[in-house]
Amino acid sequence: MMPPEVKAISIFITIFLVLWTGAALFAAIKPRTFWSITQGWKATREPSPAYFLFSRIGSGIFAAIGLVILISPYIH
């Protein structure tokens, strides 16, 4: 049986990874909406389409990393 401290840390890490992966998936699927929520309030104009393309690629990489870390304990 795990000590309660280890279990609490494990739950915290799992919650963090779920939030991380969810945010990254949202940013990969809807980069313009993600930009308007996080950066749009301080911008005077919208960035170029290349910005959104690279944002989508980077967010996809971070989502994949989050998914791999989340499912790695279940892969034997």
PDB file of C-alpha atoms in Angstrom:
ATOM      1  CA  MET A   1       0.000   0.000   0.000  1.00  0.00           C
ATOM      2  CA  MET A   2       1.211   3.498  -0.871  1.00  0.00           C
ATOM      3  CA  PRO A   3       1.836   6.049   1.852  1.00  0.00           C
ATOM      4  CA  PRO A   4      -0.750   8.875   1.808  1.00  0.00           C
ATOM      5  CA  GLU A   5       1.876  11.444   0.757  1.00  0.00           C
ATOM      6  CA  VAL A   6       2.803   9.456  -2.343  1.00  0.00           C
ATOM      7  CA  LYS A   7      -0.854   8.971  -3.229  1.00  0.00           C
ATOM      8  CA  ALA A   8      -1.562  12.714  -2.859  1.00  0.00           C
ATOM      9  CA  ILE A   9       1.406  13.614  -5.084  1.00  0.00           C
ATOM     10  CA  SER A  10       0.322  11.024  -7.635  1.00  0.00           C
ATOM     11  CA  ILE A  11      -3.193  12.484  -7.740  1.00  0.00           C
ATOM     12  CA  PHE A  12      -1.804  16.027  -8.079  1.00  0.00           C
ATOM     13  CA  ILE A  13       0.474  14.999 -10.960  1.00  0.00           C
ATOM     14  CA  THR A  14      -2.378  13.190 -12.708  1.00  0.00           C
ATOM     15  CA  ILE A  15      -4.672  16.228 -12.420  1.00  0.00           C
ATOM     16  CA  PHE A  16      -1.890  18.478 -13.727  1.00  0.00           C
ATOM     17  CA  LEU A  17      -1.259  16.182 -16.706  1.00  0.00           C
ATOM     18  CA  VAL A  18      -4.967  15.980 -17.552  1.00  0.00           C
ATOM     19  CA  LEU A  19      -5.218  19.793 -17.502  1.00  0.00           C
ATOM     20  CA  TRP A  20      -1.968  20.115 -19.488  1.00  0.00           C
ATOM     21  CA  THR A  21      -3.145  17.658 -22.143  1.00  0.00           C
ATOM     22  CA  GLY A  22      -6.616  19.190 -22.317  1.00  0.00           C
ATOM     23  CA  ALA A  23      -5.250  22.703 -22.795  1.00  0.00           C
ATOM     24  CA  ALA A  24      -2.768  21.500 -25.406  1.00  0.00           C
ATOM     25  CA  LEU A  25      -5.462  19.612 -27.309  1.00  0.00           C
ATOM     26  CA  PHE A  26      -7.729  22.660 -27.232  1.00  0.00           C
ATOM     27  CA  ALA A  27      -4.870  24.860 -28.495  1.00  0.00           C
ATOM     28  CA  ALA A  28      -4.085  22.362 -31.256  1.00  0.00           C
ATOM     29  CA  ILE A  29      -7.700  22.085 -32.387  1.00  0.00           C
ATOM     30  CA  LYS A  30      -8.698  25.773 -32.035  1.00  0.00           C
ATOM     31  CA  PRO A  31      -5.493  27.883 -32.140  1.00  0.00           C
ATOM     32  CA  ARG A  32      -7.300  31.157 -32.934  1.00  0.00           C
ATOM     33  CA  THR A  33      -9.679  30.765 -30.004  1.00  0.00           C
ATOM     34  CA  PHE A  34      -6.809  29.815 -27.702  1.00  0.00           C
ATOM     35  CA  TRP A  35      -4.862  32.878 -28.885  1.00  0.00           C
ATOM     36  CA  SER A  36      -7.836  35.191 -28.358  1.00  0.00           C
ATOM     37  CA  ILE A  37      -8.327  33.860 -24.808  1.00  0.00           C
ATOM     38  CA  THR A  38      -4.660  34.007 -23.791  1.00  0.00           C
ATOM     39  CA  GLN A  39      -3.132  36.791 -25.895  1.00  0.00           C
ATOM     40  CA  GLY A  40      -5.891  38.585 -27.788  1.00  0.00           C
ATOM     41  CA  TRP A  41      -6.694  41.048 -25.025  1.00  0.00           C
ATOM     42  CA  LYS A  42      -3.297  42.723 -25.336  1.00  0.00           C
ATOM     43  CA  ALA A  43      -2.847  42.582 -29.127  1.00  0.00           C
ATOM     44  CA  THR A  44      -3.597  45.365 -31.575  1.00  0.00           C
ATOM     45  CA  ARG A  45      -3.955  42.963 -34.522  1.00  0.00           C
ATOM     46  CA  GLU A  46      -4.226  39.247 -35.154  1.00  0.00           C
ATOM     47  CA  PRO A  47      -1.018  37.318 -35.927  1.00  0.00           C
ATOM     48  CA  SER A  48      -0.230  35.788 -39.296  1.00  0.00           C
ATOM     49  CA  PRO A  49      -1.536  32.386 -40.421  1.00  0.00           C
ATOM     50  CA  ALA A  50       1.994  30.990 -39.986  1.00  0.00           C
ATOM     51  CA  TYR A  51       1.806  31.790 -36.268  1.00  0.00           C
ATOM     52  CA  PHE A  52      -1.353  29.720 -35.942  1.00  0.00           C
ATOM     53  CA  LEU A  53       0.165  26.868 -37.952  1.00  0.00           C
ATOM     54  CA  PHE A  54       3.257  26.686 -35.747  1.00  0.00           C
ATOM     55  CA  SER A  55       1.110  27.118 -32.655  1.00  0.00           C
ATOM     56  CA  ARG A  56      -0.990  24.147 -33.755  1.00  0.00           C
ATOM     57  CA  ILE A  57       2.119  22.021 -34.376  1.00  0.00           C
ATOM     58  CA  GLY A  58       3.688  22.912 -31.026  1.00  0.00           C
ATOM     59  CA  SER A  59       0.447  22.349 -29.144  1.00  0.00           C
ATOM     60  CA  GLY A  60       0.053  18.985 -30.840  1.00  0.00           C
ATOM     61  CA  ILE A  61       3.532  17.991 -29.670  1.00  0.00           C
ATOM     62  CA  PHE A  62       2.738  19.026 -26.088  1.00  0.00           C
ATOM     63  CA  ALA A  63      -0.581  17.158 -26.217  1.00  0.00           C
ATOM     64  CA  ALA A  64       1.210  14.030 -27.425  1.00  0.00           C
ATOM     65  CA  ILE A  65       3.772  14.340 -24.627  1.00  0.00           C
ATOM     66  CA  GLY A  66       0.972  14.686 -22.067  1.00  0.00           C
ATOM     67  CA  LEU A  67      -0.875  11.672 -23.444  1.00  0.00           C
ATOM     68  CA  VAL A  68       2.270   9.527 -23.440  1.00  0.00           C
ATOM     69  CA  ILE A  69       3.041  10.448 -19.838  1.00  0.00           C
ATOM     70  CA  LEU A  70      -0.580   9.799 -18.814  1.00  0.00           C
ATOM     71  CA  ILE A  71      -0.786   6.341 -20.394  1.00  0.00           C
ATOM     72  CA  SER A  72       2.786   5.194 -19.731  1.00  0.00           C
ATOM     73  CA  PRO A  73       1.980   3.570 -16.337  1.00  0.00           C
ATOM     74  CA  TYR A  74      -0.578   1.330 -18.077  1.00  0.00           C
ATOM     75  CA  ILE A  75       1.775   0.106 -20.824  1.00  0.00           C
ATOM     76  CA  HIS A  76       3.775  -2.900 -19.766  1.00  0.00           C
TER      77      HIS A  76
END
